[in-house]
Short mmCIF file of C-alpha atoms in Angstrom, two decimals:
data_model
loop_
_atom_site.label_atom_id
_atom_site.label_comp_id
_atom_site.label_asym_id
_atom_site.label_seq_id
_atom_site.Cartn_x
_atom_site.Cartn_y
_atom_site.Cartn_z
CA MET A 1 -118.29 31.59 -32.52
CA ALA A 2 -117.32 34.32 -30.14
CA GLN A 3 -118.50 34.15 -26.60
CA GLY A 4 -119.24 37.46 -24.91
CA GLY A 5 -117.95 40.70 -26.40
CA GLY A 6 -116.27 41.20 -29.76
CA PRO A 7 -115.60 38.76 -32.58
CA GLY A 8 -113.51 35.66 -31.75
CA CYS A 9 -110.08 35.04 -33.16
CA LEU A 10 -111.50 32.67 -35.79
CA GLU A 11 -113.63 35.46 -37.18
CA ARG A 12 -110.76 37.93 -37.03
CA ASN A 13 -108.61 35.33 -38.83
CA ASP A 14 -105.69 35.72 -36.42
CA TRP A 15 -102.44 33.84 -36.97
CA ILE A 16 -102.55 32.42 -33.48
CA CYS A 17 -105.92 31.21 -32.30
CA GLY A 18 -106.75 29.10 -29.28
CA GLU A 19 -110.29 28.66 -30.49
CA TYR A 20 -108.98 26.99 -33.64
CA LEU A 21 -106.93 24.55 -31.58
CA ARG A 22 -109.97 23.69 -29.48
CA THR A 23 -112.46 23.26 -32.29
CA ARG A 24 -110.22 21.49 -34.81
CA SER A 25 -108.11 19.35 -32.53
CA GLN A 26 -109.34 16.13 -34.16
CA GLU A 27 -108.45 17.38 -37.63
CA LEU A 28 -104.98 18.38 -36.42
CA LEU A 29 -104.46 15.03 -34.73
CA ASP A 30 -105.48 13.08 -37.84
CA ALA A 31 -103.16 15.12 -40.04
CA THR A 32 -100.28 14.71 -37.59
CA LEU A 33 -100.82 10.96 -37.41
CA GLN A 34 -100.86 10.70 -41.19
CA HIS A 35 -97.68 12.76 -41.31
CA VAL A 36 -95.91 10.59 -38.75
CA GLY A 37 -97.11 7.42 -40.48
CA ILE A 38 -95.85 8.50 -43.91
CA THR A 39 -92.50 9.59 -42.45
CA VAL A 40 -91.90 6.43 -40.44
CA VAL A 41 -92.87 4.07 -43.27
CA SER A 42 -90.71 6.00 -45.74
CA VAL A 43 -87.59 6.04 -43.58
CA LEU A 44 -87.93 2.37 -42.62
CA LEU A 45 -88.44 1.32 -46.24
CA GLY A 46 -85.54 3.57 -47.20
CA LEU A 47 -83.32 1.75 -44.71
CA LEU A 48 -84.51 -1.64 -45.98
CA VAL A 49 -83.55 -0.68 -49.54
CA ALA A 50 -80.41 1.27 -48.70
CA PHE A 51 -78.82 -1.43 -46.62
CA PRO A 52 -78.50 -4.11 -49.32
CA LEU A 53 -77.53 -1.41 -51.83
CA ALA A 54 -74.73 -0.23 -49.57
CA LEU A 55 -73.49 -3.79 -48.99
CA LEU A 56 -73.56 -4.42 -52.72
CA ALA A 57 -71.68 -1.19 -53.43
CA ARG A 58 -69.15 -2.14 -50.80
CA HIS A 59 -68.34 -5.60 -52.07
CA ARG A 60 -68.43 -4.78 -55.75
CA ARG A 61 -66.62 -1.52 -56.26
CA GLY A 62 -67.89 -1.54 -59.85
CA VAL A 63 -71.44 -1.16 -58.52
CA ALA A 64 -70.59 1.67 -56.15
CA GLY A 65 -70.25 4.36 -58.83
CA PRO A 66 -73.58 3.69 -60.56
CA VAL A 67 -75.47 3.29 -57.26
CA LEU A 68 -74.16 6.56 -55.83
CA GLY A 69 -74.60 8.30 -59.18
CA LEU A 70 -78.19 7.17 -59.58
CA THR A 71 -79.21 8.14 -56.06
CA THR A 72 -77.61 11.56 -56.54
CA VAL A 73 -79.56 12.07 -59.77
CA LEU A 74 -82.78 11.10 -57.97
CA TYR A 75 -81.94 13.59 -55.23
CA THR A 76 -81.73 16.36 -57.82
CA VAL A 77 -85.29 15.86 -59.08
CA PRO A 78 -87.59 18.37 -57.34
CA SER A 79 -90.15 16.69 -55.12
CA LEU A 80 -93.19 18.08 -56.94
CA ALA A 81 -91.88 16.54 -60.16
CA MET A 82 -91.06 13.29 -58.38
CA PHE A 83 -94.59 12.91 -57.02
CA ALA A 84 -96.03 13.91 -60.38
CA LEU A 85 -93.96 11.27 -62.17
CA LEU A 86 -95.03 8.57 -59.73
CA THR A 87 -98.74 9.41 -59.93
CA PRO A 88 -99.43 7.47 -63.17
CA VAL A 89 -97.63 4.46 -61.68
CA PHE A 90 -99.49 4.25 -58.37
CA GLY A 91 -102.59 6.35 -59.02
CA VAL A 92 -103.52 8.97 -56.45
CA SER A 93 -102.49 7.14 -53.27
CA PRO A 94 -100.14 7.34 -50.31
CA SER A 95 -97.77 5.02 -52.21
CA VAL A 96 -96.86 7.97 -54.46
CA VAL A 97 -95.65 10.01 -51.51
CA VAL A 98 -93.95 7.12 -49.72
CA THR A 99 -92.11 5.95 -52.86
CA GLY A 100 -90.87 9.46 -53.61
CA LEU A 101 -89.66 9.93 -50.06
CA VAL A 102 -87.94 6.53 -50.05
CA LEU A 103 -86.08 7.44 -53.25
CA TYR A 104 -84.92 10.69 -51.67
CA SER A 105 -83.76 9.05 -48.44
CA LEU A 106 -81.63 6.51 -50.32
CA THR A 107 -78.95 9.04 -51.21
CA ILE A 108 -78.13 9.96 -47.66
CA LEU A 109 -78.66 6.51 -46.18
CA VAL A 110 -76.47 4.64 -48.68
CA ARG A 111 -73.66 7.18 -48.31
CA ASN A 112 -73.74 7.09 -44.55
CA ILE A 113 -73.92 3.31 -44.28
CA LEU A 114 -70.95 3.05 -46.64
CA ALA A 115 -68.96 5.66 -44.78
CA GLY A 116 -69.76 4.03 -41.45
CA LEU A 117 -68.61 0.61 -42.62
CA ASP A 118 -65.49 2.09 -44.22
CA GLY A 119 -64.69 3.74 -40.91
CA VAL A 120 -64.32 0.43 -39.07
CA PRO A 121 -60.62 0.09 -38.22
CA ALA A 122 -58.87 -2.66 -40.18
CA GLU A 123 -57.26 -4.13 -37.06
CA VAL A 124 -60.67 -4.63 -35.46
CA ARG A 125 -61.77 -6.55 -38.53
CA GLU A 126 -58.58 -8.61 -38.50
CA ALA A 127 -58.98 -9.38 -34.82
CA ALA A 128 -62.56 -10.57 -35.31
CA ARG A 129 -61.50 -12.74 -38.24
CA GLY A 130 -58.71 -14.15 -36.13
CA MET A 131 -61.24 -15.04 -33.45
CA GLY A 132 -63.07 -17.07 -36.07
CA TYR A 133 -65.90 -14.71 -37.00
CA GLY A 134 -67.46 -15.51 -40.37
CA SER A 135 -68.34 -12.63 -42.68
CA ALA A 136 -72.02 -12.50 -41.64
CA ARG A 137 -71.23 -12.52 -37.95
CA LEU A 138 -68.46 -9.99 -38.52
CA LEU A 139 -70.94 -7.67 -40.23
CA PHE A 140 -73.72 -7.91 -37.66
CA GLU A 141 -71.71 -8.21 -34.45
CA VAL A 142 -68.66 -6.06 -35.14
CA GLU A 143 -68.95 -3.78 -38.16
CA LEU A 144 -72.56 -2.63 -37.84
CA PRO A 145 -72.33 -1.65 -34.17
CA LEU A 146 -69.20 0.35 -34.94
CA ALA A 147 -70.89 1.97 -37.96
CA LEU A 148 -73.97 2.91 -35.93
CA PRO A 149 -73.07 6.54 -35.18
CA ALA A 150 -72.60 7.32 -38.89
CA LEU A 151 -75.71 5.34 -39.76
CA VAL A 152 -77.85 7.14 -37.20
CA ALA A 153 -76.47 10.49 -38.39
CA GLY A 154 -77.76 9.55 -41.84
CA VAL A 155 -81.13 8.42 -40.53
CA ARG A 156 -81.48 11.70 -38.64
CA ILE A 157 -80.83 13.80 -41.72
CA ALA A 158 -83.12 11.61 -43.82
CA THR A 159 -85.91 11.76 -41.23
CA VAL A 160 -85.79 15.52 -40.80
CA SER A 161 -85.88 16.10 -44.56
CA THR A 162 -88.63 13.52 -44.95
CA VAL A 163 -90.82 15.26 -42.37
CA ALA A 164 -90.41 18.52 -44.25
CA MET A 165 -90.96 16.99 -47.68
CA THR A 166 -94.05 15.05 -46.72
CA THR A 167 -95.94 18.38 -46.89
CA ILE A 168 -95.58 18.39 -50.69
CA GLY A 169 -97.60 15.16 -50.71
CA SER A 170 -100.63 17.42 -50.36
CA VAL A 171 -100.53 17.73 -54.15
CA VAL A 172 -102.03 14.21 -54.29
CA GLY A 173 -103.95 14.70 -51.04
CA TYR A 174 -101.60 12.67 -48.84
CA GLY A 175 -99.36 15.25 -47.27
CA GLY A 176 -100.22 14.92 -43.58
CA LEU A 177 -99.97 18.41 -42.15
CA GLY A 178 -99.29 19.65 -45.68
CA ASN A 179 -102.95 19.01 -46.48
CA LEU A 180 -103.90 21.52 -43.79
CA ILE A 181 -101.37 24.04 -45.13
CA ALA A 182 -102.85 23.64 -48.62
CA SER A 183 -106.46 23.94 -47.50
CA GLY A 184 -105.56 26.87 -45.26
CA MET A 185 -104.01 28.60 -48.24
CA GLU A 186 -107.09 28.12 -50.37
CA GLY A 187 -109.37 29.42 -47.63
CA PHE A 188 -106.99 32.15 -46.52
CA PHE A 189 -107.18 30.60 -43.06
CA LYS A 190 -104.12 31.94 -41.25
CA ALA A 191 -104.43 29.97 -38.00
CA GLU A 192 -104.63 26.68 -39.87
CA VAL A 193 -101.51 27.39 -41.95
CA LEU A 194 -99.40 28.59 -39.03
CA THR A 195 -100.45 25.82 -36.65
CA ALA A 196 -99.77 23.09 -39.21
CA SER A 197 -96.40 24.64 -40.12
CA VAL A 198 -95.29 24.91 -36.50
CA LEU A 199 -96.41 21.34 -35.79
CA CYS A 200 -94.40 20.19 -38.78
CA VAL A 201 -91.19 21.82 -37.54
CA LEU A 202 -91.81 20.48 -34.03
CA LEU A 203 -92.30 17.00 -35.47
CA ALA A 204 -88.93 17.22 -37.23
CA LEU A 205 -87.17 18.37 -34.07
CA VAL A 206 -88.79 15.71 -31.87
CA ALA A 207 -87.87 12.98 -34.37
CA ASP A 208 -84.30 14.24 -34.45
CA LEU A 209 -84.00 14.18 -30.66
CA LEU A 210 -85.61 10.74 -30.39
CA LEU A 211 -83.10 9.33 -32.85
CA LEU A 212 -80.24 10.94 -30.98
CA GLY A 213 -81.50 9.31 -27.78
CA LEU A 214 -81.79 5.97 -29.56
CA GLN A 215 -78.21 6.23 -30.74
CA ARG A 216 -76.97 6.91 -27.24
CA LEU A 217 -78.90 3.91 -25.96
CA LEU A 218 -77.49 1.64 -28.66
CA THR A 219 -73.88 2.75 -28.41
CA PRO A 220 -73.05 3.00 -24.70
CA TRP A 221 -69.33 2.59 -25.48
CA THR A 222 -69.12 5.95 -27.25
CA ARG A 223 -69.95 7.85 -24.09
CA PRO A 224 -66.97 9.03 -22.08
CA ARG A 225 -66.59 6.79 -19.09
CA SER A 226 -65.68 8.01 -15.66
CA GLY A 227 -62.02 8.96 -15.68
CA GLY A 228 -61.10 6.78 -12.69
CA ARG A 229 -61.30 3.46 -14.46
CA ARG A 230 -59.26 4.64 -17.37
CA VAL A 231 -56.49 5.84 -15.11
CA ARG A 232 -56.50 2.54 -13.25
CA ARG A 233 -56.30 0.61 -16.47
CA GLY A 234 -53.46 2.80 -17.59
CA ALA A 235 -51.66 2.13 -14.33
CA ALA A 236 -52.17 -1.59 -14.76
CA VAL A 237 -50.73 -1.46 -18.26
CA ALA A 238 -47.78 0.54 -16.99
CA LYS A 239 -47.17 -2.05 -14.25
CA ALA A 240 -47.42 -4.91 -16.70
CA VAL A 241 -45.02 -3.27 -19.10
CA GLY A 242 -42.85 -1.90 -16.30
CA MET W 1 -97.32 3.10 -70.02
CA ASP W 2 -99.84 5.36 -71.74
CA ALA W 3 -98.77 8.13 -69.38
CA ILE W 4 -95.46 8.37 -71.20
CA THR W 5 -96.98 8.42 -74.66
CA GLY W 6 -99.52 10.96 -73.39
CA ALA W 7 -96.78 13.16 -72.00
CA TRP W 8 -94.85 12.81 -75.23
CA GLN W 9 -97.90 13.91 -77.20
CA TRP W 10 -98.43 16.82 -74.83
CA LEU W 11 -94.86 17.94 -75.32
CA GLY W 12 -95.23 17.54 -79.07
CA THR W 13 -98.26 19.82 -79.25
CA ALA W 14 -97.18 23.28 -80.34
CA ALA W 15 -100.14 24.91 -78.59
CA ASN W 16 -98.79 23.83 -75.22
CA TRP W 17 -95.56 25.76 -75.78
CA ALA W 18 -97.03 29.08 -76.78
CA GLY W 19 -98.85 31.80 -74.92
CA GLU W 20 -99.24 32.94 -71.34
CA LYS W 21 -99.56 29.40 -69.94
CA GLY W 22 -97.16 27.80 -72.41
CA VAL W 23 -93.89 26.08 -71.64
CA TRP W 24 -91.68 28.87 -72.97
CA HIS W 25 -93.33 31.51 -70.83
CA ARG W 26 -93.20 29.30 -67.72
CA LEU W 27 -89.59 28.36 -68.38
CA GLY W 28 -88.72 32.03 -68.70
CA GLU W 29 -90.43 32.78 -65.38
CA HIS W 30 -88.64 29.87 -63.77
CA LEU W 31 -85.19 30.87 -65.00
CA TRP W 32 -85.71 34.52 -64.19
CA LEU W 33 -86.82 33.74 -60.64
CA SER W 34 -84.07 31.18 -60.07
CA GLY W 35 -81.33 33.39 -61.47
CA LEU W 36 -82.39 36.43 -59.51
CA CYS W 37 -82.63 34.49 -56.26
CA LEU W 38 -79.34 32.69 -56.74
CA LEU W 39 -77.69 36.05 -57.29
CA LEU W 40 -79.32 37.51 -54.18
CA SER W 41 -78.34 34.47 -52.11
CA CYS W 42 -74.73 34.73 -53.24
CA LEU W 43 -74.67 38.43 -52.42
CA ILE W 44 -75.90 37.67 -48.91
CA ALA W 45 -74.12 34.40 -48.11
CA LEU W 46 -70.74 34.64 -49.83
CA PRO W 47 -69.37 37.78 -48.15
CA LEU W 48 -70.70 36.66 -44.79
CA ALA W 49 -69.27 33.15 -45.07
CA LEU W 50 -65.90 34.33 -46.39
CA TRP W 51 -65.61 36.85 -43.60
CA LEU W 52 -66.68 34.40 -40.88
CA GLY W 53 -64.33 31.76 -42.26
CA HIS W 54 -61.48 34.23 -42.49
CA ILE W 55 -61.78 35.40 -38.90
CA GLY W 56 -62.70 31.90 -37.74
CA LYS W 57 -65.78 32.85 -35.79
CA GLY W 58 -69.43 31.92 -35.92
CA GLY W 59 -68.77 28.34 -36.90
CA THR W 60 -71.68 26.90 -34.96
CA LEU W 61 -74.06 29.27 -36.70
CA ALA W 62 -72.65 28.63 -40.16
CA VAL W 63 -72.72 24.87 -39.76
CA ASN W 64 -76.06 24.53 -38.04
CA VAL W 65 -78.00 26.88 -40.28
CA SER W 66 -78.18 24.05 -42.84
CA ASN W 67 -79.56 21.62 -40.30
CA VAL W 68 -82.27 24.06 -39.29
CA GLY W 69 -83.05 24.78 -42.95
CA ARG W 70 -83.70 21.10 -43.55
CA ALA W 71 -86.30 20.93 -40.79
CA VAL W 72 -88.43 23.78 -42.16
CA PRO W 73 -90.85 22.80 -44.92
CA THR W 74 -90.39 25.10 -47.90
CA PHE W 75 -94.05 24.75 -48.78
CA ALA W 76 -95.08 26.04 -45.34
CA VAL W 77 -92.81 29.08 -45.62
CA LEU W 78 -94.13 29.84 -49.11
CA VAL W 79 -97.75 29.72 -47.97
CA LEU W 80 -97.08 31.70 -44.78
CA LEU W 81 -95.40 34.44 -46.81
CA THR W 82 -98.21 34.39 -49.37
CA LEU W 83 -100.81 34.92 -46.64
CA SER W 84 -98.73 37.63 -44.97
CA PRO W 85 -99.01 41.26 -46.14
CA LEU W 86 -96.15 40.49 -48.55
CA GLY W 87 -98.52 38.31 -50.55
CA LYS W 88 -99.97 41.39 -52.21
CA HIS W 89 -96.63 42.12 -53.85
CA GLY W 90 -96.58 39.53 -56.61
CA ASP W 91 -93.42 37.48 -56.60
CA TRP W 92 -91.94 38.67 -53.31
CA PRO W 93 -93.09 35.70 -51.19
CA THR W 94 -91.50 33.34 -53.70
CA ILE W 95 -88.27 35.34 -53.93
CA ILE W 96 -87.87 35.54 -50.16
CA ALA W 97 -88.57 31.84 -49.70
CA LEU W 98 -86.10 30.94 -52.44
CA VAL W 99 -83.37 33.07 -50.91
CA LEU W 100 -84.08 31.75 -47.42
CA PHE W 101 -83.52 28.19 -48.59
CA ALA W 102 -80.54 28.83 -50.84
CA VAL W 103 -78.49 30.73 -48.26
CA PRO W 104 -77.86 27.83 -45.78
CA PRO W 105 -76.01 25.43 -48.11
CA LEU W 106 -73.92 28.31 -49.45
CA LEU W 107 -73.07 29.59 -46.01
CA THR W 108 -72.17 26.18 -44.59
CA ASN W 109 -70.05 24.99 -47.48
CA VAL W 110 -68.15 28.23 -48.04
CA TYR W 111 -67.47 28.65 -44.34
CA LEU W 112 -66.21 25.08 -43.99
CA GLY W 113 -64.14 25.44 -47.15
CA ILE W 114 -62.31 28.43 -45.77
CA ARG W 115 -61.88 26.83 -42.35
CA GLU W 116 -60.61 23.57 -43.82
CA ALA W 117 -57.94 25.30 -45.88
CA ASP W 118 -54.59 23.92 -44.80
CA ARG W 119 -53.59 25.96 -41.75
CA ASP W 120 -49.87 25.52 -42.49
CA VAL W 121 -50.27 27.05 -45.93
CA VAL W 122 -52.30 29.94 -44.50
CA GLU W 123 -49.70 30.54 -41.80
CA ALA W 124 -46.91 30.42 -44.37
CA ALA W 125 -48.71 32.97 -46.53
CA ARG W 126 -49.19 35.20 -43.53
CA GLY W 127 -45.51 34.82 -42.73
CA MET W 128 -44.64 35.95 -46.24
CA GLY W 129 -46.35 39.21 -45.37
CA MET W 130 -49.70 38.83 -47.12
CA SER W 131 -52.41 41.10 -45.81
CA GLY W 132 -55.82 39.75 -44.79
CA PRO W 133 -57.58 40.47 -48.11
CA GLN W 134 -54.60 39.14 -50.09
CA LEU W 135 -54.59 35.98 -48.02
CA LEU W 136 -58.29 35.47 -48.64
CA ARG W 137 -58.05 36.11 -52.37
CA ARG W 138 -54.84 34.23 -53.15
CA VAL W 139 -54.76 31.41 -50.63
CA GLU W 140 -57.98 30.69 -48.79
CA ILE W 141 -60.45 31.02 -51.67
CA PRO W 142 -58.41 28.89 -54.11
CA LEU W 143 -58.01 26.21 -51.44
CA ALA W 144 -61.69 26.36 -50.54
CA TYR W 145 -62.73 26.27 -54.20
CA PRO W 146 -64.13 22.70 -54.28
CA LEU W 147 -66.41 23.36 -51.33
CA ILE W 148 -67.43 26.80 -52.61
CA MET W 149 -68.54 25.21 -55.87
CA THR W 150 -70.34 22.45 -53.98
CA GLY W 151 -72.23 25.13 -52.07
CA LEU W 152 -73.10 26.93 -55.30
CA ARG W 153 -74.29 23.71 -56.91
CA SER W 154 -76.52 22.72 -54.03
CA ALA W 155 -77.88 26.25 -53.73
CA ALA W 156 -78.68 26.34 -57.45
CA VAL W 157 -80.45 22.99 -57.41
CA GLN W 158 -82.27 24.08 -54.27
CA VAL W 159 -83.43 27.27 -55.97
CA VAL W 160 -84.64 25.49 -59.10
CA ALA W 161 -86.56 23.00 -56.96
CA THR W 162 -88.08 25.68 -54.76
CA ALA W 163 -89.10 27.73 -57.79
CA THR W 164 -91.13 24.67 -58.81
CA LEU W 165 -92.98 24.80 -55.50
CA ALA W 166 -93.92 28.42 -56.07
CA ALA W 167 -96.72 27.04 -58.23
CA LEU W 168 -98.34 25.47 -55.17
CA ALA W 169 -98.74 28.95 -53.70
CA GLY W 170 -99.99 30.38 -56.98
CA GLY W 171 -96.65 31.67 -58.25
CA GLY W 172 -95.21 31.21 -61.72
CA GLY W 173 -92.59 28.85 -63.08
CA LEU W 174 -92.66 25.38 -64.61
CA GLY W 175 -94.39 23.96 -61.55
CA ARG W 176 -97.58 25.59 -62.81
CA ILE W 177 -97.74 23.06 -65.64
CA ILE W 178 -97.77 20.27 -63.06
CA THR W 179 -100.29 21.90 -60.71
CA ALA W 180 -102.56 22.84 -63.61
CA GLY W 181 -102.38 19.23 -64.76
CA PHE W 182 -103.35 17.99 -61.30
CA GLY W 183 -106.10 20.61 -61.26
CA ASN W 184 -107.86 19.28 -64.33
CA TYR W 185 -106.91 15.59 -63.92
CA ASP W 186 -104.72 15.68 -67.01
CA THR W 187 -102.13 12.99 -66.28
CA ALA W 188 -100.30 13.58 -69.54
CA GLN W 189 -99.74 17.22 -68.64
CA VAL W 190 -98.68 16.32 -65.09
CA VAL W 191 -96.03 13.91 -66.36
CA ALA W 192 -94.90 16.28 -69.12
CA GLY W 193 -94.45 19.09 -66.61
CA ALA W 194 -92.59 16.80 -64.24
CA VAL W 195 -90.24 15.70 -67.02
CA LEU W 196 -89.52 19.34 -67.89
CA VAL W 197 -88.83 20.25 -64.26
CA ALA W 198 -86.61 17.22 -63.66
CA LEU W 199 -84.68 17.89 -66.86
CA LEU W 200 -84.15 21.51 -65.92
CA ALA W 201 -82.81 20.54 -62.50
CA LEU W 202 -80.43 17.99 -64.03
CA VAL W 203 -79.28 20.43 -66.71
CA VAL W 204 -78.54 23.08 -64.08
CA GLU W 205 -76.63 20.54 -62.01
CA GLY W 206 -74.67 19.36 -65.06
CA ALA W 207 -73.91 22.89 -66.24
CA LEU W 208 -72.51 23.77 -62.83
CA VAL W 209 -70.35 20.64 -62.74
CA LEU W 210 -68.87 21.73 -66.08
CA LEU W 211 -68.44 25.29 -64.84
CA ASP W 212 -66.74 23.91 -61.74
CA ARG W 213 -64.21 22.03 -63.87
CA ALA W 214 -63.61 24.98 -66.17
CA CYS W 215 -62.93 27.45 -63.38
CA ASP W 216 -60.93 25.20 -61.06
CA PRO W 217 -57.86 27.18 -59.98
CA MET W 218 -56.04 23.93 -59.21
CA ARG W 219 -57.01 22.35 -62.54
CA GLY W 220 -54.72 19.47 -63.38
CA ARG W 221 -52.73 19.99 -60.21
CA ARG W 222 -54.86 17.98 -57.88
CA ARG W 223 -54.59 14.65 -59.58
CA GLY W 224 -52.76 11.94 -57.73
CA GLN W 225 -52.05 13.96 -54.66
CA ARG W 226 -54.97 14.29 -52.34
CA LYS W 227 -54.97 17.21 -50.01
CA ARG W 228 -54.28 16.37 -46.46
CA GLY W 229 -57.27 16.27 -44.20
CA ARG W 230 -60.67 16.08 -45.77
CA GLY W 231 -60.74 16.21 -49.51
CA PRO W 232 -63.47 18.07 -51.30
CA VAL W 233 -66.73 17.03 -49.80
CA GLU W 234 -69.37 15.61 -52.08
CA GLU W 235 -72.43 17.73 -52.28
CA LEU W 236 -74.41 15.32 -50.19
CA PRO W 237 -73.76 14.76 -46.57
CA PRO W 238 -70.86 12.48 -46.15
CA ALA W 239 -71.20 10.64 -42.93
CA ALA W 240 -69.98 13.17 -40.54
CA ALA W 241 -70.94 13.71 -37.02
CA PRO W 242 -74.29 15.44 -37.28
CA THR W 243 -72.75 18.58 -35.87
CA ARG W 244 -70.41 18.86 -38.81
CA ASP W 245 -72.17 17.64 -41.85
CA VAL W 246 -71.89 19.46 -45.10
CA SER W 247 -74.91 18.94 -47.19
CA THR W 248 -77.51 20.31 -49.39
CA GLY W 249 -80.67 21.54 -47.76
CA GLN W 250 -83.61 19.31 -48.15
CA PRO W 251 -84.58 18.64 -51.71
CA THR W 252 -87.82 20.47 -52.22
#
């Protein structure tokens, strides 16, 4: 309700409305939390599924073709159709949305994990084997850390697309901020649609930046070190060779 | 799985195919919208990307536009456009949204294709006295062909998928069968519509793969000898540094 003179921005149905933010903050928070929850669960499950798939595809080249082919086919199915196809399986529940999003994330995650592992230099692998590393230790202590940048690049792409695609989940009522966009559309409520849309884009950007920060934390060796040490090491090598 | 038998029955009922809300009409709407928007996207993105690639400028823009496109929910853009004054003009919100989301993959892939063309070959052609347009037509475009087709494929699949979403904002297309099914709790119709949409997307993808093979200027000449540098990039992001990934937009 407007205080003082003139109708408030809710009554005028403005696109940008402070009053809306004040009065519906709980609704916005709930939707955002649902959105974040669906995204996080989907990407984590996607990683859990993609990882063994990638390892399988790597060790059995015969499996690689079908795995990559199938995930690409899944990626082609439009999300509305994907959620619709999963509805009879799970009923109207968040599982529909999460499963669909997991299937989508597989494509990118499997490809990036594979590419990251393929990018590990052969001599590094040989050296680790020579030092007596078994295949499990080699994977977790040498190959995975070196594949991290490619893996995180994949997780970033998957997360950003997942945040955007979660909105379609509103078709079964579990779309996080998408639910607000849908209800705003039905009620012609401009502030609700715009606020939810902007929050959604912000969420994607924040997630992207957080993952980038995580990658930098996990891979300190990729950052350029101060030049001094490198020069000194070079000098030492030169002396030793000299 | 009674959902499958139900969907099968739904698809087998002649009444569901005829009339204003029938499959044929919706399919026609879908194809018309998709075709029109793909054409518009090509008209916008291709000249721009070819030109940028040719002069070698604007790379950051061309590469990052795809990343930004992925972060924006198509559904949100559709609804925002529907509620804007444009919403009174029938299909315009849908058309604009479709074009907005088809342009990034085209732009990124075509630009990268032209930039990744072997510099030595381009220099040699220039040395032989080819003019700029000749160079583009006879050297750069043929060399960039795999990536140009990848861009076209991802844009087409993107458009077909987005045209499905138009139904959520009250537009036409096959998506309407799904949303109508959700609207009256008719699971059979929901699944039938989903099958139709998924099939259409796969058919479009397959048709473009065939078209790609048929039109390849290097047909039969690429086997056995990979190009130096990066080969044709698959249509999904290969693991590249995030600043340089070639990929489809988000599936919608």
